[in-house]
Amino acid sequence: MALVKCKECGAPVSRAAKSCPSCGHPISAASGTGGLGRGGALAVIIVGVIVYLAFKGGKQDGGTNIAADVTAQNTCKENWSICADNADFINNYSKMFDAKYACKIATNKRARFGDPEWSWVPFGKFRKGNDFPKTGVVKLVDDDVRIPNMFGAKLHGFVECWYDFKSESATIVDLSEQR
């Protein structure tokens, strides 16, 4: 049981006690760490970092985060055809969530033995280059998905999905177990 110091006499007192056994001074619930405490504050910080990383944007094949230019964010947010390159398209086009969601649904339909277990951010990687703004087709990759096999085991897998913004359709190009 955690101990706190009595504010009146300084004696160690159980955090669950209502008063100090030495002097009788009441022990408030706020005694000790005050508020969340170290564990609670650490949990809030960790959750904040996870949320920030989840919504920060995609990664290229090399796994490095793409720093987006503010001007680029404003130019291709609503019009994918004027994005500078694939990274600009992925990080700034406002309808990328639609593509990732459609790819996830298409993969679930194609998996033969049940729905895969997805990573925190499904399809968080993409192919490098500058062809997305030219064709309207994004090539999304998820190499952290667990695909169920016929025995119910979920194996580490790889999914590549091409989403066409012109036809609003997803095509699963590769769905395989990684060995």
XYZ file of N, CA and C in Angstrom:
537
model
N 0.859 -1.171 0.000
C 0.000 0.000 0.000
C 0.897 1.223 0.000
N 0.584 2.217 -0.778
C 1.382 3.438 -0.896
C 1.220 4.305 0.342
N 2.336 4.912 0.740
C 2.327 5.791 1.899
C 2.524 7.238 1.469
N 1.898 8.150 2.201
C 2.070 9.590 1.993
C 2.462 10.196 3.332
N 3.018 11.398 3.292
C 3.369 12.088 4.537
C 2.185 12.922 5.005
N 1.961 12.899 6.283
C 0.929 13.742 6.879
C 1.370 15.190 6.743
N 0.470 16.052 6.301
C 0.794 17.462 6.110
C 0.998 18.173 7.442
N 0.446 17.635 8.501
C 0.525 18.283 9.813
C 1.796 17.893 10.566
N 2.036 16.568 10.713
C 3.170 16.132 11.532
C 4.293 15.460 10.739
N 4.040 15.122 9.466
C 5.075 14.515 8.629
C 5.212 13.014 8.779
N 4.379 12.378 9.570
C 4.447 10.933 9.775
C 3.958 10.196 8.530
N 4.508 8.997 8.271
C 4.015 8.216 7.128
C 2.617 7.674 7.418
N 1.721 7.844 6.416
C 0.328 7.437 6.570
C -0.095 6.699 5.304
N -0.868 5.650 5.478
C -1.404 4.930 4.319
C -2.304 5.856 3.520
N -2.228 5.761 2.210
C -3.055 6.592 1.340
C -4.541 6.281 1.553
N -4.863 5.073 2.032
C -6.254 4.678 2.243
C -6.809 5.189 3.585
N -5.916 5.652 4.464
C -6.364 6.119 5.785
C -7.131 7.429 5.668
N -8.111 7.606 6.570
C -8.902 8.841 6.580
C -8.240 9.918 7.420
N -7.410 9.497 8.383
C -6.718 10.471 9.229
C -5.373 9.903 9.649
N -4.480 10.774 10.081
C -3.140 10.397 10.528
C -3.240 9.676 11.865
N -2.626 8.490 12.009
C -2.690 7.785 13.284
C -1.869 8.485 14.379
N -0.912 9.333 13.986
C -0.073 10.018 14.982
C -0.755 11.245 15.560
N -1.294 12.117 14.687
C -1.842 13.385 15.172
C -3.342 13.540 14.939
N -3.943 12.652 14.153
C -5.376 12.709 13.900
C -5.794 13.660 12.793
N -4.818 14.297 12.147
C -5.132 15.238 11.068
C -5.766 14.477 9.895
N -6.866 15.013 9.296
C -7.506 14.312 8.173
C -6.569 14.228 6.959
N -6.597 13.081 6.295
C -5.789 12.865 5.086
C -6.729 13.013 3.897
N -6.415 13.964 3.022
C -7.289 14.188 1.862
C -6.916 13.231 0.743
N -7.856 13.037 -0.187
C -7.623 12.164 -1.346
C -6.543 12.728 -2.244
N -6.306 14.039 -2.188
C -5.313 14.676 -3.054
C -3.911 14.576 -2.487
N -3.734 13.973 -1.292
C -2.404 13.859 -0.706
C -1.531 12.979 -1.569
N -0.237 13.211 -1.527
C 0.702 12.387 -2.270
C 1.020 13.003 -3.603
N 0.747 12.275 -4.664
C 1.152 12.731 -5.992
C 0.237 13.798 -6.538
N -1.001 13.877 -6.085
C -1.910 14.914 -6.544
C -2.393 14.648 -7.956
N -3.659 14.375 -8.128
C -4.210 14.200 -9.478
C -3.940 12.816 -10.040
N -3.401 12.793 -11.227
C -3.202 11.535 -11.946
C -2.099 10.668 -11.363
N -1.088 11.262 -10.784
C 0.053 10.506 -10.325
C 0.984 10.210 -11.484
N 2.119 9.627 -11.176
C 3.114 9.351 -12.220
C 2.596 8.380 -13.266
N 1.977 7.306 -12.823
C 1.472 6.299 -13.764
C 0.400 6.854 -14.682
N -0.524 7.631 -14.125
C -1.594 8.219 -14.932
C -1.073 9.233 -15.924
N -0.133 10.068 -15.478
C 0.442 11.078 -16.362
C 1.213 10.410 -17.495
N 1.951 9.358 -17.177
C 2.699 8.621 -18.198
C 1.737 7.998 -19.212
N 0.632 7.450 -18.740
C -0.355 6.855 -19.644
C -0.941 7.910 -20.578
N -1.227 9.104 -20.061
C -1.769 10.180 -20.896
C -0.756 10.578 -21.962
N 0.514 10.664 -21.593
C 1.561 11.025 -22.554
C 1.691 9.953 -23.639
N 1.699 8.682 -23.248
C 1.823 7.588 -24.215
C 0.646 7.588 -25.189
N -0.564 7.743 -24.680
C -1.742 7.785 -25.553
C -1.653 8.976 -26.503
N -1.206 10.117 -26.004
C -1.046 11.296 -26.857
C -0.062 11.062 -27.987
N 1.066 10.418 -27.690
C 2.065 10.117 -28.723
C 1.497 9.147 -29.750
N 0.790 8.129 -29.299
C 0.203 7.150 -30.221
C -0.801 7.830 -31.151
N -1.660 8.664 -30.614
C -2.649 9.368 -31.439
C -1.947 10.276 -32.444
N -0.919 10.991 -31.994
C -0.163 11.871 -32.902
C 0.448 11.070 -34.049
N 1.099 9.945 -33.730
C 1.738 9.141 -34.769
C 0.716 8.510 -35.710
N -0.439 8.132 -35.174
C -1.468 7.502 -36.006
C -2.027 8.450 -37.045
N -2.142 9.723 -36.699
C -2.743 10.673 -37.616
C -1.737 11.553 -38.333
N -0.450 11.321 -38.100
C 0.579 12.166 -38.699
C 0.671 11.978 -40.200
N 0.473 10.791 -40.699
C 0.566 10.565 -42.140
C 1.201 9.232 -42.431
N 1.354 8.943 -43.722
C 1.886 7.667 -44.164
C 3.390 7.606 -44.121
N 3.903 6.437 -44.453
C 5.334 6.221 -44.550
C 5.631 5.670 -45.928
N 6.784 5.997 -46.446
C 7.205 5.404 -47.697
C 7.798 4.041 -47.390
N 8.130 3.272 -48.440
C 8.645 1.919 -48.261
C 9.812 1.850 -47.290
N 10.671 2.854 -47.299
C 11.836 2.863 -46.428
C 11.473 3.039 -44.969
N 10.234 3.410 -44.668
C 9.780 3.562 -43.301
C 10.038 4.929 -42.704
N 10.484 5.884 -43.501
C 10.749 7.212 -42.966
C 9.512 8.076 -43.095
N 9.249 8.897 -42.098
C 8.102 9.795 -42.148
C 8.345 10.880 -43.180
N 7.295 11.304 -43.835
C 7.376 12.326 -44.863
C 7.003 13.667 -44.254
N 7.905 14.632 -44.320
C 7.599 15.986 -43.853
C 6.927 16.716 -44.998
N 5.680 17.105 -44.791
C 4.916 17.736 -45.872
C 5.075 19.245 -45.838
N 5.264 19.823 -46.980
C 5.375 21.268 -47.135
C 3.985 21.879 -46.959
N 3.882 22.973 -46.216
C 2.583 23.599 -45.946
C 1.907 24.003 -47.251
N 2.670 24.494 -48.193
C 2.097 24.878 -49.480
C 1.511 23.666 -50.189
N 2.226 22.554 -50.144
C 1.745 21.337 -50.796
C 0.449 20.858 -50.143
N 0.349 20.994 -48.810
C -0.865 20.570 -48.123
C -2.073 21.334 -48.651
N -1.902 22.611 -48.898
C -3.017 23.426 -49.350
C -3.347 23.191 -50.816
N -2.362 22.846 -51.621
C -2.607 22.727 -53.051
C -3.348 21.459 -53.429
N -3.010 20.335 -52.831
C -3.644 19.097 -53.311
C -4.599 18.473 -52.298
N -5.052 19.225 -51.350
C -5.989 18.698 -50.357
C -7.288 18.219 -51.008
N -7.779 18.964 -51.976
C -9.046 18.614 -52.629
C -8.881 18.121 -54.070
N -7.703 18.290 -54.671
C -7.494 17.911 -56.073
C -6.221 17.083 -56.185
N -6.351 15.746 -56.226
C -5.188 14.867 -56.226
C -4.299 15.042 -57.457
N -4.848 15.515 -58.553
C -4.058 15.605 -59.787
C -2.984 16.692 -59.730
N -3.042 17.592 -58.747
C -2.009 18.628 -58.648
C -1.032 18.366 -57.497
N -1.086 17.176 -56.911
C -0.110 16.816 -55.893
C 1.265 16.680 -56.544
N 2.312 17.015 -55.814
C 3.668 17.009 -56.356
C 4.205 15.603 -56.604
N 3.928 14.682 -55.694
C 4.425 13.312 -55.831
C 3.564 12.395 -54.960
N 3.970 11.125 -54.876
C 3.186 10.150 -54.115
C 3.065 10.527 -52.635
N 4.163 10.997 -52.040
C 4.129 11.363 -50.625
C 3.174 12.533 -50.389
N 3.202 13.512 -51.277
C 2.299 14.663 -51.182
C 0.846 14.183 -51.276
N 0.576 13.288 -52.200
C -0.760 12.710 -52.395
C -1.219 12.014 -51.111
N -0.412 11.092 -50.604
C -0.777 10.295 -49.428
C -0.993 11.168 -48.193
N -0.092 12.121 -47.978
C -0.135 12.912 -46.750
C -1.127 14.060 -46.771
N -1.577 14.482 -47.961
C -2.378 15.699 -48.016
C -3.741 15.564 -48.669
N -3.942 14.579 -49.531
C -5.235 14.474 -50.201
C -6.307 14.077 -49.183
N -7.391 14.813 -49.157
C -8.410 14.668 -48.104
C -9.174 13.347 -48.124
N -9.144 12.611 -49.214
C -9.940 11.376 -49.299
C -9.103 10.105 -49.169
N -7.896 10.230 -48.602
C -7.054 9.039 -48.429
C -7.680 8.032 -47.468
N -8.425 8.504 -46.482
C -9.084 7.577 -45.566
C -10.020 6.646 -46.340
N -10.735 7.193 -47.339
C -11.646 6.378 -48.148
C -10.900 5.243 -48.828
N -9.713 5.544 -49.356
C -8.914 4.526 -50.042
C -8.462 3.445 -49.069
N -7.961 3.847 -47.913
C -7.486 2.874 -46.931
C -8.635 2.003 -46.423
N -9.783 2.605 -46.208
C -10.944 1.842 -45.744
C -11.403 0.845 -46.816
N -11.469 1.283 -48.074
C -11.882 0.395 -49.167
C -10.895 -0.761 -49.320
N -9.608 -0.481 -49.161
C -8.602 -1.543 -49.255
C -8.753 -2.553 -48.122
N -9.070 -2.062 -46.938
C -9.269 -2.959 -45.793
C -10.482 -3.867 -46.031
N -11.568 -3.302 -46.521
C -12.772 -4.085 -46.814
C -12.493 -5.115 -47.906
N -11.798 -4.704 -48.964
C -11.471 -5.620 -50.062
C -10.584 -6.764 -49.576
N -9.653 -6.460 -48.688
C -8.782 -7.511 -48.137
C -9.583 -8.475 -47.278
N -10.469 -7.950 -46.451
C -11.310 -8.822 -45.612
C -12.134 -9.777 -46.471
N -12.638 -9.279 -47.598
C -13.441 -10.135 -48.495
C -12.586 -11.200 -49.159
N -11.337 -10.861 -49.463
C -10.463 -11.791 -50.189
C -9.823 -12.834 -49.284
N -9.686 -12.531 -47.989
C -9.086 -13.491 -47.063
C -9.990 -14.726 -46.985
N -9.416 -15.886 -47.198
C -10.213 -17.109 -47.317
C -10.679 -17.692 -45.986
N -9.948 -17.452 -44.906
C -10.257 -18.138 -43.657
C -10.613 -17.188 -42.517
N -11.224 -16.062 -42.843
C -11.636 -15.110 -41.816
C -10.950 -13.768 -41.972
N -11.445 -12.797 -41.226
C -10.906 -11.439 -41.313
C -9.516 -11.357 -40.696
N -8.616 -10.650 -41.353
C -7.273 -10.445 -40.796
C -7.315 -9.553 -39.553
N -6.259 -9.619 -38.761
C -6.062 -8.690 -37.649
C -5.183 -7.571 -38.179
N -5.666 -6.342 -38.065
C -4.975 -5.200 -38.651
C -4.079 -4.508 -37.655
N -3.065 -3.864 -38.166
C -2.171 -3.057 -37.341
C -2.925 -1.808 -36.877
N -2.298 -1.024 -36.029
C -2.914 0.195 -35.500
C -3.336 1.127 -36.626
N -2.501 1.259 -37.652
C -2.803 2.101 -38.809
C -2.718 1.224 -40.067
N -3.837 0.638 -40.500
C -3.793 -0.201 -41.697
C -3.348 0.592 -42.924
N -2.575 -0.049 -43.762
C -2.064 0.542 -45.003
C -1.331 1.849 -44.728
N -0.404 1.809 -43.794
C 0.368 2.984 -43.421
C 1.599 3.212 -44.276
N 1.826 2.371 -45.283
C 2.972 2.532 -46.178
C 2.463 2.605 -47.611
N 3.328 3.100 -48.489
C 2.940 3.231 -49.896
C 4.170 3.172 -50.771
N 3.949 3.003 -52.061
C 5.048 2.928 -53.031
C 5.588 4.332 -53.325
N 6.909 4.444 -53.392
C 7.568 5.716 -53.696
C 7.358 6.088 -55.158
N 7.600 7.342 -55.471
C 7.555 7.793 -56.856
C 6.672 9.012 -57.031
N 6.237 9.223 -58.274
C 5.366 10.364 -58.565
C 4.226 9.978 -59.509
N 3.887 8.685 -59.555
C 2.843 8.233 -60.469
C 1.420 8.396 -59.928
N 1.206 8.480 -58.626
C -0.144 8.600 -58.085
C -0.887 9.819 -58.640
N -0.265 11.019 -58.632
C -0.982 12.192 -59.154
C -1.237 12.114 -60.668
N -0.472 11.331 -61.369
C -0.657 11.200 -62.824
C -1.784 10.232 -63.164
N -1.896 9.154 -62.378
C -2.858 8.104 -62.696
C -4.108 8.110 -61.822
N -4.002 8.670 -60.621
C -5.121 8.622 -59.681
C -5.215 7.289 -58.963
N -4.191 6.439 -59.135
C -4.161 5.127 -58.491
C -3.081 5.153 -57.419
N -3.468 4.899 -56.163
C -2.499 4.823 -55.073
C -2.213 3.357 -54.782
N -0.959 3.070 -54.475
C -0.515 1.703 -54.193
C -0.136 1.637 -52.723
N -1.071 1.118 -51.924
C -0.921 1.068 -50.471
C -0.408 -0.296 -50.033
N 0.403 -0.303 -48.964
C 1.018 -1.531 -48.469
C 0.782 -1.650 -46.972
N 0.482 -2.873 -46.533
C 0.441 -3.179 -45.103
C 1.230 -4.464 -44.900
N 2.375 -4.346 -44.252
C 3.200 -5.533 -44.003
C 3.170 -5.930 -42.529
N 2.146 -5.459 -41.815
C 2.012 -5.775 -40.396
C 0.602 -6.289 -40.104
N 0.079 -7.089 -41.008
C -1.263 -7.638 -40.855
C -1.128 -9.127 -40.531
N -2.067 -9.652 -39.748
C -2.037 -11.076 -39.411
C -3.208 -11.748 -40.128
N -2.869 -12.697 -41.006
C -3.848 -13.351 -41.874
C -4.149 -14.755 -41.336
N -5.433 -15.062 -41.124
C -5.771 -16.396 -40.599
C -5.584 -17.473 -41.666
N -5.079 -18.636 -41.230
C -4.964 -19.766 -42.148
C -6.089 -20.765 -41.872
N -6.083 -21.884 -42.562
C -7.180 -22.858 -42.451
C -7.274 -23.505 -41.065
N -6.219 -23.394 -40.268
C -6.221 -23.987 -38.933
C -6.578 -22.975 -37.846
N -6.858 -21.744 -38.243
C -7.234 -20.708 -37.293
C -6.063 -19.893 -36.771
N -4.846 -20.290 -37.128
C -3.676 -19.514 -36.701
C -3.595 -18.242 -37.538
N -3.154 -17.177 -36.928
C -3.011 -15.915 -37.658
C -1.533 -15.685 -37.924
N -1.174 -15.712 -39.198
C 0.218 -15.601 -39.614
C 0.532 -14.186 -40.079
N 1.770 -13.787 -39.849
C 2.223 -12.471 -40.297
C 2.078 -12.414 -41.812
N 1.441 -11.359 -42.316
C 1.167 -11.285 -43.741
C 1.552 -9.972 -44.383
N 1.307 -9.906 -45.681
C 1.626 -8.749 -46.509
C 0.435 -8.504 -47.432
N -0.001 -7.240 -47.524
C -1.097 -6.882 -48.419
C -0.682 -5.667 -49.233
N -0.876 -5.743 -50.544
C -0.720 -4.565 -51.388
C -2.049 -4.327 -52.090
N -2.546 -3.108 -51.959
C -3.840 -2.740 -52.524
C -3.657 -1.516 -53.409
N -4.256 -1.550 -54.576
C -4.255 -0.398 -55.469
C -5.660 0.181 -55.453
N -5.758 1.457 -55.089
C -7.058 2.125 -55.058
C -7.097 3.169 -56.165
N -8.124 3.066 -57.012
C -8.296 3.986 -58.137
C -9.321 5.049 -57.747
N -8.862 6.303 -57.645
C -9.761 7.390 -57.254
C -10.738 7.765 -58.373
N -10.409 7.432 -59.611
C -11.335 7.726 -60.716
C -12.561 6.822 -60.638
N -12.342 5.544 -60.453
C -13.459 4.590 -60.396
C -13.892 4.288 -58.963
N -13.150 4.804 -57.987
C -13.412 4.557 -56.568
C -13.504 3.063 -56.276
N -12.474 2.339 -56.717
C -12.453 0.892 -56.510
C -11.088 0.441 -56.004
N -11.115 -0.604 -55.189
C -9.898 -1.172 -54.617
C -9.626 -2.532 -55.239
N -8.361 -2.778 -55.560
C -7.935 -4.065 -56.098
C -6.798 -4.591 -55.239
N -6.956 -5.797 -54.726
C -5.904 -6.413 -53.924
C -4.922 -7.074 -54.894
N -3.715 -6.562 -54.930
C -2.696 -7.066 -55.845
C -1.942 -8.223 -55.220
N -1.710 -8.153 -53.915
C -0.968 -9.209 -53.235
C -1.528 -9.379 -51.833
N -1.870 -10.603 -51.495
C -2.314 -10.968 -50.147
C -1.613 -12.265 -49.841
N -0.569 -12.200 -49.034
C 0.222 -13.400 -48.802
C 0.754 -13.439 -47.386
N 1.102 -14.663 -46.978
C 1.744 -14.862 -45.692
C 3.226 -14.607 -45.885
N 3.831 -13.919 -44.929
C 5.284 -13.725 -44.981
C 5.939 -14.887 -44.276
N 6.973 -15.395 -44.863
C 7.659 -16.568 -44.277
C 8.952 -16.161 -43.661
